[in-house]
Structure formats: C-alpha cells, structure tokens
mmCIF file of C-alpha atoms in Angstrom:
data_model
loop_
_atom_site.group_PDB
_atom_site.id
_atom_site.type_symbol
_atom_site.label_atom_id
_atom_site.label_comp_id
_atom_site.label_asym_id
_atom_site.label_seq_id
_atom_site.Cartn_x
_atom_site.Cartn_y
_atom_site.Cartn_z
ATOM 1 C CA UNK A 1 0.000 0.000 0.000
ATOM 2 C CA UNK A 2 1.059 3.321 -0.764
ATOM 3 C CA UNK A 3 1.103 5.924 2.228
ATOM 4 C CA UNK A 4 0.694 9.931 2.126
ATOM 5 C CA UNK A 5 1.564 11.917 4.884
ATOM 6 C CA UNK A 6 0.548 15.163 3.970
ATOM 7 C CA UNK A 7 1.747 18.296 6.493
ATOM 8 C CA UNK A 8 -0.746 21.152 5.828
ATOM 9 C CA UNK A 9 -1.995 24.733 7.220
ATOM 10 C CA UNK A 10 -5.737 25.308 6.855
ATOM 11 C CA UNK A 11 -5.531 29.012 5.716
ATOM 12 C CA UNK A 12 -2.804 28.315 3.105
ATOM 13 C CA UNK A 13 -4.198 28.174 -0.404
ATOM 14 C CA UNK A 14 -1.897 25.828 -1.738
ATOM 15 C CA UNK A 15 -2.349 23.165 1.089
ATOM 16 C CA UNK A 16 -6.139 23.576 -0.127
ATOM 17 C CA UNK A 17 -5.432 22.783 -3.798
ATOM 18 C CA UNK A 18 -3.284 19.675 -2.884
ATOM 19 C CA UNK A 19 -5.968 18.119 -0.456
ATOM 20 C CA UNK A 20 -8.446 18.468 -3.493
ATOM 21 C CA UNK A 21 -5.629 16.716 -5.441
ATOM 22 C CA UNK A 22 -5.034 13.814 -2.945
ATOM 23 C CA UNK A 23 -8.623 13.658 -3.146
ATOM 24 C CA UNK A 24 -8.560 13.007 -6.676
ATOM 25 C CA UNK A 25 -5.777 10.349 -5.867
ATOM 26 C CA UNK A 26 -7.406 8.362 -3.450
ATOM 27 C CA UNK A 27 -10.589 7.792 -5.547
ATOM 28 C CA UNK A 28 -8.114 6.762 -8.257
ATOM 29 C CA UNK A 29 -6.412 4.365 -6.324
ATOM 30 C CA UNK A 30 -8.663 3.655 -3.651
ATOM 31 C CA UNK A 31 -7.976 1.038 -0.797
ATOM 32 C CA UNK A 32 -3.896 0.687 -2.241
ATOM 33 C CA UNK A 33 -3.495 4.744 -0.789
ATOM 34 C CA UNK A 34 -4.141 5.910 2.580
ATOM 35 C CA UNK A 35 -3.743 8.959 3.087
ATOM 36 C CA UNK A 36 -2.400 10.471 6.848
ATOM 37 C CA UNK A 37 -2.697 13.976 7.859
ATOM 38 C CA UNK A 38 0.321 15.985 9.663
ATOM 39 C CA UNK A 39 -0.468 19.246 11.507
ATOM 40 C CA UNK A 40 1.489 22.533 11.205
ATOM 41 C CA UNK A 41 0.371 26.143 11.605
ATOM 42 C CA UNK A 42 2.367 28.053 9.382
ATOM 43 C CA UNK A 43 1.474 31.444 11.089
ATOM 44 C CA UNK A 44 0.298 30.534 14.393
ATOM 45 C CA UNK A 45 -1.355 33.745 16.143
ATOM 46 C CA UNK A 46 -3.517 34.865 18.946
ATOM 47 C CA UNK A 47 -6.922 35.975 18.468
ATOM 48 C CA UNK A 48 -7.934 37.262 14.997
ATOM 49 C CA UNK A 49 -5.314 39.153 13.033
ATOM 50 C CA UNK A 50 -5.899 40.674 9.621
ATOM 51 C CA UNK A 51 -3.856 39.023 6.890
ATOM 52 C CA UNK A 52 -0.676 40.574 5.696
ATOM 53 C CA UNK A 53 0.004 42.283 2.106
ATOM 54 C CA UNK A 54 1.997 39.132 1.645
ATOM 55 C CA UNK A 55 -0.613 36.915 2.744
ATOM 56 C CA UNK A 56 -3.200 38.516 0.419
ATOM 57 C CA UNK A 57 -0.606 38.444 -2.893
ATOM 58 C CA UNK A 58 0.105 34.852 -2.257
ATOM 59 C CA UNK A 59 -3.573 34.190 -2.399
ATOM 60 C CA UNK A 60 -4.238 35.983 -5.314
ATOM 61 C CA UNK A 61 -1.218 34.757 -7.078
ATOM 62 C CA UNK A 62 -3.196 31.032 -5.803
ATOM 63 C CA UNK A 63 -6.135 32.027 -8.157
ATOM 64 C CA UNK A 64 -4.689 31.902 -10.927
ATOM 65 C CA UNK A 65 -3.392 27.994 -10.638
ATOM 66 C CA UNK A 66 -5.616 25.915 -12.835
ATOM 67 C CA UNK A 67 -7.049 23.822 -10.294
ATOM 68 C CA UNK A 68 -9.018 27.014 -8.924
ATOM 69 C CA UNK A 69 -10.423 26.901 -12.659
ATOM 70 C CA UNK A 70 -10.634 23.333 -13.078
ATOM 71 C CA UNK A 71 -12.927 23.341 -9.352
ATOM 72 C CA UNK A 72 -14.645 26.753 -10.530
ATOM 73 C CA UNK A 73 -13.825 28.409 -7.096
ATOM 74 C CA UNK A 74 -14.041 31.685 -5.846
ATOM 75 C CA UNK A 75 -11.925 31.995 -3.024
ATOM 76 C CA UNK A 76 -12.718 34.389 -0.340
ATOM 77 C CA UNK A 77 -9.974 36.493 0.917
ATOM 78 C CA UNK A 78 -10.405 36.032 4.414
ATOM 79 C CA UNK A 79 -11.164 39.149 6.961
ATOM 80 C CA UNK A 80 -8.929 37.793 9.459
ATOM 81 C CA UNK A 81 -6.641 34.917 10.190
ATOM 82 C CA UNK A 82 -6.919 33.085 12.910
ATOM 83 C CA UNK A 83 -5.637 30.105 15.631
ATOM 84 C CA UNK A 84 -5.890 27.150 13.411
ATOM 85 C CA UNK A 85 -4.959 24.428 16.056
ATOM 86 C CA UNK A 86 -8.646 22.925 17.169
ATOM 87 C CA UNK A 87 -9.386 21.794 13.266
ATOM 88 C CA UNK A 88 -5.678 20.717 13.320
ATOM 89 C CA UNK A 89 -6.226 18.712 15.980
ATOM 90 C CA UNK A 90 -9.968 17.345 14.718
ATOM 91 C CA UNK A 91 -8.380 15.866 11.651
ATOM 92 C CA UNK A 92 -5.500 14.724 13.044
ATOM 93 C CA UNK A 93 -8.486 12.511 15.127
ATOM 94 C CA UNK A 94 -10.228 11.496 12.015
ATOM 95 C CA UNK A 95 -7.130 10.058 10.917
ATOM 96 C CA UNK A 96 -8.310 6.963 13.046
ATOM 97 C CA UNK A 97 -11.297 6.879 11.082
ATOM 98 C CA UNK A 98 -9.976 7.196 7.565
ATOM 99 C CA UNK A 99 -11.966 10.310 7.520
ATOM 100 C CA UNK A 100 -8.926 13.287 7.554
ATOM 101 C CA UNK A 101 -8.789 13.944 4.054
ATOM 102 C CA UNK A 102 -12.848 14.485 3.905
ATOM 103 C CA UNK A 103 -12.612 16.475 7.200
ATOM 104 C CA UNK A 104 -10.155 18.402 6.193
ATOM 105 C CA UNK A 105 -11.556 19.027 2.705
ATOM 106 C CA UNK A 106 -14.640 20.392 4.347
ATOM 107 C CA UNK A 107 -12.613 22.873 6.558
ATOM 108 C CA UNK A 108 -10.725 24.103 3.508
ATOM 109 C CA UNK A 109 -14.260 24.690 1.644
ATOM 110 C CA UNK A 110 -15.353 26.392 5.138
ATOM 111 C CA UNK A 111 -12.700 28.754 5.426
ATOM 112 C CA UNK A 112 -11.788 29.445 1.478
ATOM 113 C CA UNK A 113 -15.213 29.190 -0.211
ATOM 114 C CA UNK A 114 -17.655 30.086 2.780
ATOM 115 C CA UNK A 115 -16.007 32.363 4.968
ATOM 116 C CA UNK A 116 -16.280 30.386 8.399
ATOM 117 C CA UNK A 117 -14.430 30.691 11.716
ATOM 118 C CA UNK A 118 -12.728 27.218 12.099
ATOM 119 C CA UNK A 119 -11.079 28.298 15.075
ATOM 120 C CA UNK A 120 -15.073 28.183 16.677
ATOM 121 C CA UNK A 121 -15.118 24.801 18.249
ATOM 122 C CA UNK A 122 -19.429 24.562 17.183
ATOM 123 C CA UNK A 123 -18.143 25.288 13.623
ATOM 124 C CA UNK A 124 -15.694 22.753 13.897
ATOM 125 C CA UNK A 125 -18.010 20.077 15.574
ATOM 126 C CA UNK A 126 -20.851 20.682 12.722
ATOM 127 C CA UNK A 127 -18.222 20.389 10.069
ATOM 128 C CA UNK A 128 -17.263 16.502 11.654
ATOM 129 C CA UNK A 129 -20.413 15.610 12.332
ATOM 130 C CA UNK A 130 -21.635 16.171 8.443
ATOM 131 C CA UNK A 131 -18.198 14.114 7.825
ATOM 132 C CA UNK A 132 -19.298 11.049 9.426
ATOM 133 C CA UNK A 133 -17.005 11.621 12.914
ATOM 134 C CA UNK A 134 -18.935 11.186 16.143
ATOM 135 C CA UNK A 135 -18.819 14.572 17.820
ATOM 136 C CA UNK A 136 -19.103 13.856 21.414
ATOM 137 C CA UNK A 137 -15.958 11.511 20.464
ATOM 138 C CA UNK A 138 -14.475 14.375 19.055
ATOM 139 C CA UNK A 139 -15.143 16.597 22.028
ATOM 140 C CA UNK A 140 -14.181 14.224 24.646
ATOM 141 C CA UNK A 141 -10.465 13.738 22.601
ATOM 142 C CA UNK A 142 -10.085 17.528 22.276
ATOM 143 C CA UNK A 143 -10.464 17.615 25.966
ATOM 144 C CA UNK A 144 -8.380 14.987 27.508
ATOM 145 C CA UNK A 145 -5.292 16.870 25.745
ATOM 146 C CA UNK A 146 -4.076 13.375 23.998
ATOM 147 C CA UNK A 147 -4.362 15.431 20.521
ATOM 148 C CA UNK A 148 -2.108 18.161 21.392
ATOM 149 C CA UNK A 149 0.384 15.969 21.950
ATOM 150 C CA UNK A 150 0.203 14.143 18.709
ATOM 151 C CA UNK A 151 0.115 17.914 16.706
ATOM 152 C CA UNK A 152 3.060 19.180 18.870
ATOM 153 C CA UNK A 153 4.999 16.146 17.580
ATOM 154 C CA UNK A 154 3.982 16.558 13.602
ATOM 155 C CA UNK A 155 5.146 19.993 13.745
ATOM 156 C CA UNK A 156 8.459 18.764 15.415
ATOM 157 C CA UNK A 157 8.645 16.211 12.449
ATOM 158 C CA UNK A 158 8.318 18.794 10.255
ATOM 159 C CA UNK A 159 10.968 20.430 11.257
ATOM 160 C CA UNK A 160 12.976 17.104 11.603
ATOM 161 C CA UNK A 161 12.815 16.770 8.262
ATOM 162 C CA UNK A 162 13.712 20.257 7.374
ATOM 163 C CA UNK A 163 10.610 20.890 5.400
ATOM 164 C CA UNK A 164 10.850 25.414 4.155
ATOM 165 C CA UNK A 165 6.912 25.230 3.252
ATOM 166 C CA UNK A 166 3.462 24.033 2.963
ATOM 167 C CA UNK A 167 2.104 21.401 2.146
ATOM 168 C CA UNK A 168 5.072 19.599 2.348
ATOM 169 C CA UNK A 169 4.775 15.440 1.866
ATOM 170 C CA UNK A 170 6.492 12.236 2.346
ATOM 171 C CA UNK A 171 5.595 9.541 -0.036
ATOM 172 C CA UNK A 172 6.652 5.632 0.285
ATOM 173 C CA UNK A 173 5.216 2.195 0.783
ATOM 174 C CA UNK A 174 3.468 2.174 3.835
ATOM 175 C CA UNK A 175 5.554 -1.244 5.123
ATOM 176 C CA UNK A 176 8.946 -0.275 4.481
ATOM 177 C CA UNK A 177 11.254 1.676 6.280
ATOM 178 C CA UNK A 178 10.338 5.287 6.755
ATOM 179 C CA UNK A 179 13.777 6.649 6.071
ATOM 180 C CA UNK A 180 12.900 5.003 2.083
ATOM 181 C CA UNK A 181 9.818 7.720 2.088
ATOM 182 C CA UNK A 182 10.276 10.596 -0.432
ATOM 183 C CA UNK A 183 10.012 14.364 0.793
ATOM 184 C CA UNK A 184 8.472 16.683 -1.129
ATOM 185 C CA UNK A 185 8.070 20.318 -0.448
ATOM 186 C CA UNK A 186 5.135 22.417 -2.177
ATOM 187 C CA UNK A 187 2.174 21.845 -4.611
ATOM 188 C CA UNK A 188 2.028 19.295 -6.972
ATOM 189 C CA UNK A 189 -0.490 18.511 -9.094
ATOM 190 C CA UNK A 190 -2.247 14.999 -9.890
ATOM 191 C CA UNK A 191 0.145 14.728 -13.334
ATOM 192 C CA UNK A 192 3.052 15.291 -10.574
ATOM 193 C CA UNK A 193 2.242 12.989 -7.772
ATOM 194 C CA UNK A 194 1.740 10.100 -10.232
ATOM 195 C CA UNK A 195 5.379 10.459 -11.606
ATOM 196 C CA UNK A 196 6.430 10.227 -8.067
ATOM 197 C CA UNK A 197 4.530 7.612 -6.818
ATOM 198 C CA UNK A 198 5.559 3.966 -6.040
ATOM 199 C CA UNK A 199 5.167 1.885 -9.360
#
C-alpha cells in the first residue's frame, strides 16, 4: 500500500489545492493509498489578526493555478486569520477513522469558499459531524489533551525533516522503512504525484 503523509496549514491556499488533489488520488487508487494527515500552523497567532500584504498576494497569485479553474472556485480572501490548532487537531483525530482527508476538505471549503471561523469549536463540531465523525468523540479527545500531543509532535517532524513550506509530503510504501519515504516540499499537481509515486 502506498502511504501519504501530507503536512498542511488550513488558511494556506496551496495546502487547499493539494488536499483536493489527494482527493482526486485516493478515488483513483482507492484502498492501495491511505492517506495520513500531519499538523502545522504556518502562522500561528492569537486571536484574529488581519492578513498581511503578503498573505493577500500569495492568495491571489493562488487564483490563478488551474485547479481554482478546473474546481470553478471563488476563493474568499479572508477578513482575518486566525488560531488554526482545534481543526488541526480534529483531523488529526479522524485520521483513526480514515476520515482526515474528507474532514479536512470540508474545513478548507469552510474557510476558502464560505467564509467560516474554524477556530469556533461549534463550527468545527458541525463540520465533523456532516463528515461522518462522532462529535461527542471528538469533544471528549479535544479535551483529555491526547491530541495536542500528537500535533506538537507533527510539527516537530516537520521540522525534523527540514521541510521550508506548505504542504510539504512524504511519499513511500506504507511497510517499508520510513527513512525510504520521499520528501516533497510544495504543490504538486495529480500529473506530478503520479510520476512520483511507487510503481
């Protein structure tokens, strides 16, 4: 079986487009790919800040990828950004479940396409519960502190394996050694990913 781990920020455009595209993947290749979501904030903050200049170029330069064609998306520019760890932490639980890549996909839609606060821990439960994860599950995870352990450590990774941006990826054969697992560092497209992929 091939194995994904995909490290990802939830207001970064480009982690956005390659969750669609591991989307796309996964319903290609179906039960030989799992997929396994890695937590990192790129920009962690306090409260609600507005975005940057540089956040808001990077964006638009985003909209102009073909995917954001391809999907026929009009992406928001959000009014602020935001503490990013409680959906972080929710898919990084549905990862259990083989959920993560359709939580996540829904928190990406949330924040890009509709303009939600997924740091609001109701928005974030409604958003599992139409994914199929149990909420009060959810809830009683979030609480006991066992996730925030597991996120601390994928951003450690992360930096273990000197990773400069998002979404950043290791690719291999889920049995083998992990040191035999490709990094990759940025977008890549479906054409991409399946030159890279285990043959």
């Amino acid at each position: 079986m091939i194995q994904i781990q995909i490290w990802a920020d939830f207001e970064c455009p480009y982690s956005y487009f390659q969750t669609i595209v591991l989307e796309k993947l996964q319903a290609k290749y179906q039960d030989k790919l799992e997929i396994v979501w890695r937590a990192f904030e790129l920009t962690p903050v306090e409260g609600n800040i507005p975005p940057s200049q540089s956040y808001i170029d990077n964006l638009e330069a985003a909209k102009s990828e073909p995917i954001v064609v391809m999907e026929n998306f009009e992406l928001l520019t959000p009014k602020f950004l935001t503490y990013t760890w409680l959906a972080q932490e929710s898919v990084y639980f549905a990862n259990a479940q083989g959920l993560s890549l359709k939580l996540a996909r829904a928190l990406f839609d949330a924040f890009f396409l509709q303009g939600l606060d997924i740091s609001n821990e109701e928005v974030v439960m409604q958003i599992a519960s139409r994914s199929g994860i149990d909420s009060q599950l959810l809830r009683q995870a979030l609480d006991n502190g066992e996730l925030t352990k597991h996120v601390m450590a994928d951003e450690q990774e992360f930096k273990t394996y000197g990773f400069q941006g998002l979404p950043a990826m290791l690719i291999g054969e889920k049995n083998f050694s992990p040191r035999s697992f490709i990094p990759i560092t940025g977008y890549k497209t479906i054409e991409e990913l399946l030159e890279i992929l285990p043959k």
